[in-house]
Backbone as a ProteinNet text record, in pm:
[ID]
protein_1_A
[PRIMARY]
MAITDAPAPQGAPGGPRKEPWSGLRKLLPFTTIGVIIAALYVAWTFYSRHQSDVEATRAAAAKEQEIRQKEVTAAFGSGEILFNNFSADKGLLKRGEHTQLCYGVENATRVSLEPAPSEELKPAYRHCLEISPKTTTTYKITAFNAKGASKSESLTVRVE
[TERTIARY]
5971.4	6083.5	6174.2	6302.5	6387.9	6444.1	6459.3	6509.1	6656.9	6706.8	6853	6902.5	7037.7	7094.6	7144.1	7077.9	7113.9	7061.1	7158.8	7121.9	6989.4	6935.3	6792.4	6830.5	6763.2	6793.4	6802.7	6896.1	6924.5	6794.9	6788.7	6662.1	6548.2	6551.9	6447	6460.9	6350.8	6354.6	6444.1	6543.8	6630	6758.5	6755.9	6875	6980.5	7089.4	7203	7157.4	7175.1	7141.3	7248.4	7224.3	7326.6	7302.2	7411.5	7389.9	7407	7311.1	7320.7	7439.1	7497.4	7611.6	7748.4	7751.5	7888.9	7980.9	7948.2	8026.6	8088.2	8000.6	8043.7	8154.5	8150.3	8240.9	8382.3	8394.3	8521.5	8584.1	8480.5	8538.7	8550	8504.8	8513.7	8655.1	8759.6	8886.9	8937.9	8905.1	8942.3	8866.2	8747.8	8660	8712.6	8754.8	8792.8	8921.6	9016.7	9157.5	9115.4	9018.1	8969.7	8931.9	8838.2	8769.4	8894.9	8984.6	9089.4	9180.7	9215.5	9281	9220.8	9075.4	9008	9002.2	8995.1	9001.2	9123.7	9231.7	9374.1	9391.7	9335.2	9344.2	9269.4	9150.7	9064.3	9134.7	9189.9	9271.2	9390.7	9473.2	9572	9536.5	9436.9	9389.6	9358.8	9270.1	9242.1	9365.5	9456.2	9591.7	9665.2	9688.4	9766.4	9708.2	9569.5	9508.6	9529.7	9511.7	9531.1	9668.9	9770.6	9912.9	9932.7	9876.6	9884.4	9823.9	9711	9643.3	9728.2	9787.9	9874.7	9994	10059.2	10174.7	10130.8	10010.9	9965.9	9941.2	9888.4	9855.8	9992	10086.4	10225.5	10285.9	10276.1	10353	10271	10148.8	10066.5	10090.8	10104.6	10139	10279.3	10381.3	10516	10537.4	10449.2	10444.4	10385.5	10280.2	10212.4	10314.9	10377.3	10489	10600.6	10632	10741.1	10683.4	10557.7	10500.9	10491	10441.5	10444.6	10568.7	10679.4	10815.9	10870.2	10839.7	10870.4	10806.2	10669.3	10604.2	10646.1	10693.7	10744.2	10874.1	10963.6	11089.3	11056.5	10971.7	10954.2	10904.9	10809.8	10759.7	10842.4	10924.4	11017	11152.7	11184.3	11328	11397	11535.1	11606.7	11641.8	11583.3	11612.2	11716.9	11773.1	11862.5	11793.2	11853.6	11796	11789.9	11674.1	11649.4	11595.5	11664.7	11593.7	11528	11402.1	11297.8	11313.3	11343.6	11344.9	11406.8	11469.3	11546	11569.6	11471.9	11475.8	11401.6	11436.5	11384.1	11295.4	11170.3	11098.9	11179.4	11254.8	11340.6	11476.8	11566.5	11715.5	11782.4	11732.4	11772.4	11676.2	11710.2	11616.3	11678.9	11587.2	11634.5	11623.2	11689.5	11681.5	11541.7	11501.5	11357.5	11271.6	11293.8	11214.2	11208	11114.5	11098.7	11074.2	11099.6	11067.4	11047.3	10988.9	10958.6	11081.8	11133	11245.8	11173.8	11172.1	11096.7	11183.4	11152.7	11236.3	11140.5	11196	11122	11224.4	11197.5	11307	11212.8	11283.5	11220.7	11333.2	11276.1	11358.3	11434.2	11388.7	11455.7	11374	11443	11372.4	11389.7	11486.2	11521.5	11588.9	11539.4	11586.1	11633.8	11741.2	11805.8	11845	11831.8	11867.9	11964.3	12071.4	12163.3	12156.1	12142	12115.2	11959.7	11955.5	11823.1	11706.4	11609.8	11483.9	11412	11305.4	11231.3	11152.4	11110	11022.5	11108	11050	11116.4	11084.1	11191.7	11168.6	11152.2	11050.4	11033	11036.6	11070.5	11083.2	10943.1	10949.8	10820.2	10850.8	10747.6	10750.5	10770.6	10709.6	10716.6	10672.8	10773.3	10746	10808.4	10738.6	10784.9	10797.2	10895.1	10893.8	10939.5	10892.5	10921	11059.5	11148.7	11266.3	11283.9	11366.1	11394.6	11538.6	11631.1	11779.3	11814.9	11893.2	11933	12067.9	12126.9	12262.1	12239.5	12342.5	12350.4	12383.2	12294.5	12304.2	12313.4	12391.5	12409.1	12317.1	12214.6	12128.7	12176.3	12205.3	12239.7	12146.3	12074.1	11977.1	12040	12025.6	12078.7	11969.6	11969.3	11861.6	11930.7	11861.1	11926.6	11825.9	11863.5	11775.1	11790.4	11710.1	11727.9	11839.3	11917.5	12041.9	12169	12131.4	12230.1	12302.4	12278.5	12340	12269.7	12358.2	12307	12347	12265.9	12286.1	12261.4	12339.9	12314.5	12311.7	12242.7	12244.7	12242.9	12298.8	12318.2	12248.3	12206.6	12128.8	12170.1	12211.3	12242.8	12134.4	12091.2	11995.8	12068.5	12078.1	12165.9	12058.1	12125.5	12053.8	12134.3	12063.4	12137.4	12118.5
6270	6322.5	6213.2	6262.5	6167.4	6194.4	6093.5	6065	6082.3	6195.2	6221.4	6199.1	6175.9	6161	6302.3	6410.6	6540.5	6541.1	6618.8	6629.8	6716.1	6700.2	6769.3	6901.4	7012.3	7144.1	7137.9	7234.5	7248.8	7266.8	7176.2	7194	7116.1	7062.9	6975.9	6840.9	6778.5	6638	6554.4	6497.2	6404.1	6473.9	6609.7	6676.5	6709.9	6756.1	6772.2	6877.7	6841.6	6921.7	7000.9	7118.7	7206.9	7196.2	7164.1	7141.5	7278.4	7306.9	7440	7457.4	7365.3	7386.1	7350.3	7341.2	7323.8	7451.3	7564.4	7664.8	7658.4	7621.6	7611.1	7494.5	7391.7	7291.4	7338	7442.5	7488.4	7579.9	7652.1	7720.7	7641.8	7525.4	7453.4	7434.3	7405.3	7401.2	7526.3	7630.4	7754.3	7801.9	7761.1	7798.5	7713.9	7581.6	7495.2	7562.3	7594.2	7665.5	7775.6	7867.1	7993.5	7949.4	7830.9	7808.9	7747.5	7681.1	7623	7741.9	7845.5	7950.7	8037.3	8059.2	8119.6	8043	7910.4	7831.6	7840.1	7833.2	7845.3	7978.9	8084.8	8233.6	8235.9	8177.1	8186.7	8103.2	7990.9	7901	7970.6	8031.8	8110.8	8230.8	8306.1	8400.2	8369.5	8248.7	8191.8	8150.9	8093	8040.4	8135.5	8253.1	8364.3	8440.1	8451	8502.9	8428.6	8285.3	8202.5	8223.9	8211.6	8233.3	8375.4	8469.5	8603.2	8600.2	8537.9	8522	8435.1	8326.5	8251.1	8327.3	8399.8	8485.7	8593.9	8653.3	8747.2	8692.3	8578.5	8511.9	8477.7	8420.9	8401.8	8525	8635.7	8751.4	8821.2	8800.4	8842.7	8757.1	8621.3	8545.8	8568.6	8602.5	8634.2	8762.6	8863.7	8989.8	8968.3	8902.7	8885.2	8797.7	8706	8636.6	8725.4	8826	8910.5	9006.8	9050.2	9145.1	9069	8937.4	8859.6	8831.6	8816.8	8803.1	8923	9035.2	9163.2	9187.1	9153.3	9165.1	9080.4	8946.1	8855.3	8914.1	8956.5	9016.4	9140.3	9232.8	9348.9	9294	9193.1	9144.6	9078.7	8976.9	8890	8915.3	9001.4	9038.4	8911.6	8931.8	8839.9	8717.2	8707.4	8604.4	8643.3	8768.9	8809.2	8857.6	8833.5	8858.6	9035.7	9095	9226.5	9267.1	9362.9	9400.3	9537.7	9520.4	9648.9	9743.9	9690.3	9779.1	9697	9777.8	9721.7	9851.3	9882.8	10004.6	9988.7	10083.7	10077	10211.6	10201	10335.8	10438.8	10394.1	10490	10443	10535.7	10503.7	10523	10612.4	10642.3	10623.8	10520.7	10477.2	10525.1	10546.1	10548.4	10413.5	10401.4	10259.2	10238.8	10093.4	10056.2	10081.5	10158.5	10181.5	10069	10068.6	9947.7	10033.1	9971.6	10017.9	9899.2	9931.2	9838.8	9827.9	9708	9656.4	9607.4	9661.9	9608.1	9579.3	9475.7	9441.8	9382.1	9392	9350.1	9290.2	9172.8	9099.4	9013	9015.8	8952.7	8864.4	8738.1	8622.8	8556	8546.4	8478.3	8345.3	8262	8136.2	8130.6	8183.3	8185.2	8313.7	8361.8	8498.6	8465.9	8525.5	8521.4	8666.5	8668.2	8797.1	8785	8865.5	8864.3	9003.2	9011.8	8902.3	8853.2	8714.3	8644.9	8708.8	8719.8	8757.4	8649.6	8686	8587	8498.6	8572.6	8503.2	8451.7	8347.6	8314.8	8407.3	8443.5	8516.7	8429.2	8483.2	8423.9	8524.9	8473.8	8593.7	8652.4	8778.1	8863.3	8990.9	9027.3	9158.2	9262.2	9267.6	9354.4	9287.8	9283.2	9216	9310.6	9324.8	9409.9	9322.6	9352.5	9291.5	9389.3	9363.4	9470.2	9432.8	9524.8	9494.6	9603.4	9560	9644.3	9629.4	9678.3	9663	9721.3	9673.4	9736.9	9820.4	9797.7	9883.9	9906.6	9981	10002.7	9888	9843.3	9722.7	9733.5	9661.4	9651	9520.8	9533	9415.9	9388.2	9281.1	9209.8	9118.2	9153	9062.1	8992.1	8863.5	8790.8	8708.6	8707.7	8649.2	8541.5	8423.9	8317	8279	8262.7	8225.1	8065.9	8028.6	7871.9	7825.7	7926	7869.7	7868.2	7909.4	7921.5	8038.1	8129.7	8265.4	8331.6	8440.3	8505.8	8661.9	8741.8	8892.5	8934.1	9033.5	9087.2	9233.9	9275.5	9430	9453.6	9570.1	9591.3	9724	9725.8	9848.8	9868.8	9979.8	10012.2	10087.8	10033.9	10106.8	10154.5	10281.3	10345	10352.5	10335.7	10350.3	10438.2	10527.5	10635.3	10589.3
2597.6	2678.5	2728.9	2722.7	2751.8	2904.6	2957.6	3102.3	3081.7	3154	3162.8	3300.8	3302.1	3437.9	3483.4	3449.3	3501.2	3640.2	3721.8	3866	3873.9	3982.4	4006.3	4056.9	4043.3	4110	4245	4294.7	4438.7	4514.6	4612.5	4701.3	4669.1	4520.9	4490	4549.9	4559.3	4618.9	4526.8	4602.4	4530.6	4470.3	4488.2	4435.5	4555.5	4495.6	4610.6	4711.8	4847.1	4957	5020.7	5034.8	5101.4	5251.5	5307.2	5468.4	5524.7	5634	5688	5773.6	5829.4	5922.1	5868.5	5720.3	5656	5687.1	5696.8	5736	5850.2	5946.6	6082.2	6113.4	6029.5	6041	5992.7	5905.3	5871.7	5991.7	6064.7	6180.7	6313.6	6311.5	6436.1	6485.5	6422.1	6474.5	6542.5	6474.9	6533.1	6647.2	6657.5	6787.7	6908	6867.8	6969.1	7036.7	6949.3	6997.2	7063.7	7034.8	7108.4	7251.4	7250.9	7374.4	7474.4	7407.8	7500.8	7532.7	7461.9	7510.9	7622	7607.1	7688.3	7835.4	7822.5	7945.4	8018.8	7940.3	7994.9	8067	7999	8055.1	8186.8	8199.8	8319	8428.4	8398.3	8483.9	8550.5	8453.5	8495.9	8593	8552.4	8651.6	8778.2	8798.4	8923	8997.2	8931.7	8998.5	9036.1	8961.3	8997.5	9123.8	9116	9240.1	9350.9	9356.2	9451	9519.6	9413.9	9470.3	9543.1	9508.6	9558.5	9698	9720.3	9831.5	9939.2	9885.5	9979.7	10029.3	9936.1	9960.6	10072.7	10041.2	10148.5	10287.6	10290.7	10410.6	10468.3	10401	10467.9	10520.3	10436.1	10498.2	10619.5	10622.8	10737.2	10850.1	10833.1	10955.7	11002.8	10905.4	10954.8	11025.8	10988.5	11040.1	11185.6	11192.1	11322.8	11432.8	11362.7	11457.5	11494.6	11414.8	11460.9	11549.7	11545.7	11646.5	11785.6	11774	11909.3	11977	11882.6	11948.6	12012.9	11944.6	12005.7	12134.8	12136	12265.7	12384.9	12346.7	12442.3	12478.2	12402.6	12445.5	12522.7	12491.8	12578.1	12721.4	12723.4	12850.7	12937.2	12855.9	12947.7	12940.8	12846.7	12815.7	12755.3	12764	12685.3	12785.1	12887.5	12980.5	13093.9	13076.7	13170.6	13295.2	13417	13543.2	13550.7	13569.3	13578.5	13721.2	13785.8	13921.3	13882.6	13907.4	13870.2	13996	14120.8	14237.9	14348.7	14420.3	14537.9	14638.2	14732.8	14802.9	14945.1	15018.8	15153.4	15169.7	15223.7	15254.1	15295.5	15411.6	15479	15478.2	15445.2	15441.3	15556.9	15658.1	15783.2	15895.1	15984	16093	16219.6	16327.4	16470.5	16524.6	16627.5	16687.8	16725.1	16695.3	16721	16612.6	16518.3	16409.9	16309.4	16230.3	16120.2	15994.3	15871.2	15737.3	15650.5	15543.8	15450.1	15338.9	15322.9	15221.3	15115.7	14979.2	14861.3	14749.7	14679.8	14580.1	14461.5	14353.1	14222	14129.4	14087.2	13992.2	13892.6	13769.4	13648.5	13609.7	13557.2	13496.5	13611.4	13710.6	13820	13871.8	13920.5	13970.5	14120.1	14164.8	14319.7	14357.9	14481.5	14540.4	14667	14717.1	14866.6	14895.3	15035.8	15080.1	15210.5	15224.5	15343.3	15397.8	15531.1	15621.8	15600	15615.2	15596.6	15672.7	15602.3	15658.9	15741.8	15806.7	15879.7	15793.4	15666.6	15586.7	15450.9	15393.4	15260.3	15161.3	15069.2	14943.2	14840.9	14749.6	14625.2	14519.1	14392.5	14282.8	14252	14246.5	14232.1	14166.4	14082	14029.5	14129.1	14232.7	14350.8	14479	14576.2	14704.7	14829.1	14925.9	15031.6	15157.5	15260.4	15368.9	15481.7	15595	15719.9	15768.9	15778.9	15857.1	15962.4	16065.6	16169.8	16228.5	16154.3	16184.5	16313.7	16404	16529	16506.6	16400	16359.1	16220.7	16161.4	16026.2	15954.3	15854.2	15788.2	15634.4	15568.8	15429	15387	15311.3	15263.1	15121.2	15087.5	14963	14909.5	14786.6	14738.4	14617	14596.1	14492.4	14429	14293.2	14216.6	14120	14108.7	14027.7	13919.5	13792.3	13693.5	13662.4	13570.7	13540.7	13472.3	13410.8	13354.6	13451.6	13573.6	13683	13706.6	13620.6	13623.9	13759.5	13821.1	13915.3	13925.6	13990.2	13980.7	14124.3	14159.1	14297.2	14296.7	14410.2	14428.5	14582.5	14619.1	14766	14799.7	14929.5	14980.7	15124.3	15168.3	15311.3	15376.7	15494.3	15587.1	15696.9	15728.2	15830.1	15950	16075	16198.3	16286.6	16354.4	16437.5	16580.8
[MASK]
++++++++++++++++++++++++++++++++++++++++++++++++++++++++++++++++++++++++++++++++++++++++++++++++++++++++++++++++++++++++++++++++++++++++++++++++++++++++++++++++

């Protein structure tokens, strides 16, 4: 028998070996690209959802601020002096009678009344003081705000 240099049969000891992973090596570049595309898609999905959440949060905060501003404007007005009330319980008195003179003012820092009452007046939403005029008297209330503006109203109490 002659010894030849013929290759050994496949799978025989010393013969060429078929690698079991050789087919996968051909697919490896394609699977890597697929994994990268999938990772990019997942990242884009999370980023877009995050951006949507941020925009929704900003919109909600802006809406809440708008609601607060409306409430503040409704409660305190535009800063303009407003008289809620300036009235007397009785508009017609007999000599010696007394009545309550009530006023209410918003956005004022100081209030004055002519003729001057015995007590000091302060800005209030509602405040009453007792008056007892001897003759028909016109009362003039003046309110001043922090900007230096003023507003006045008048009321006449008749005495018979």
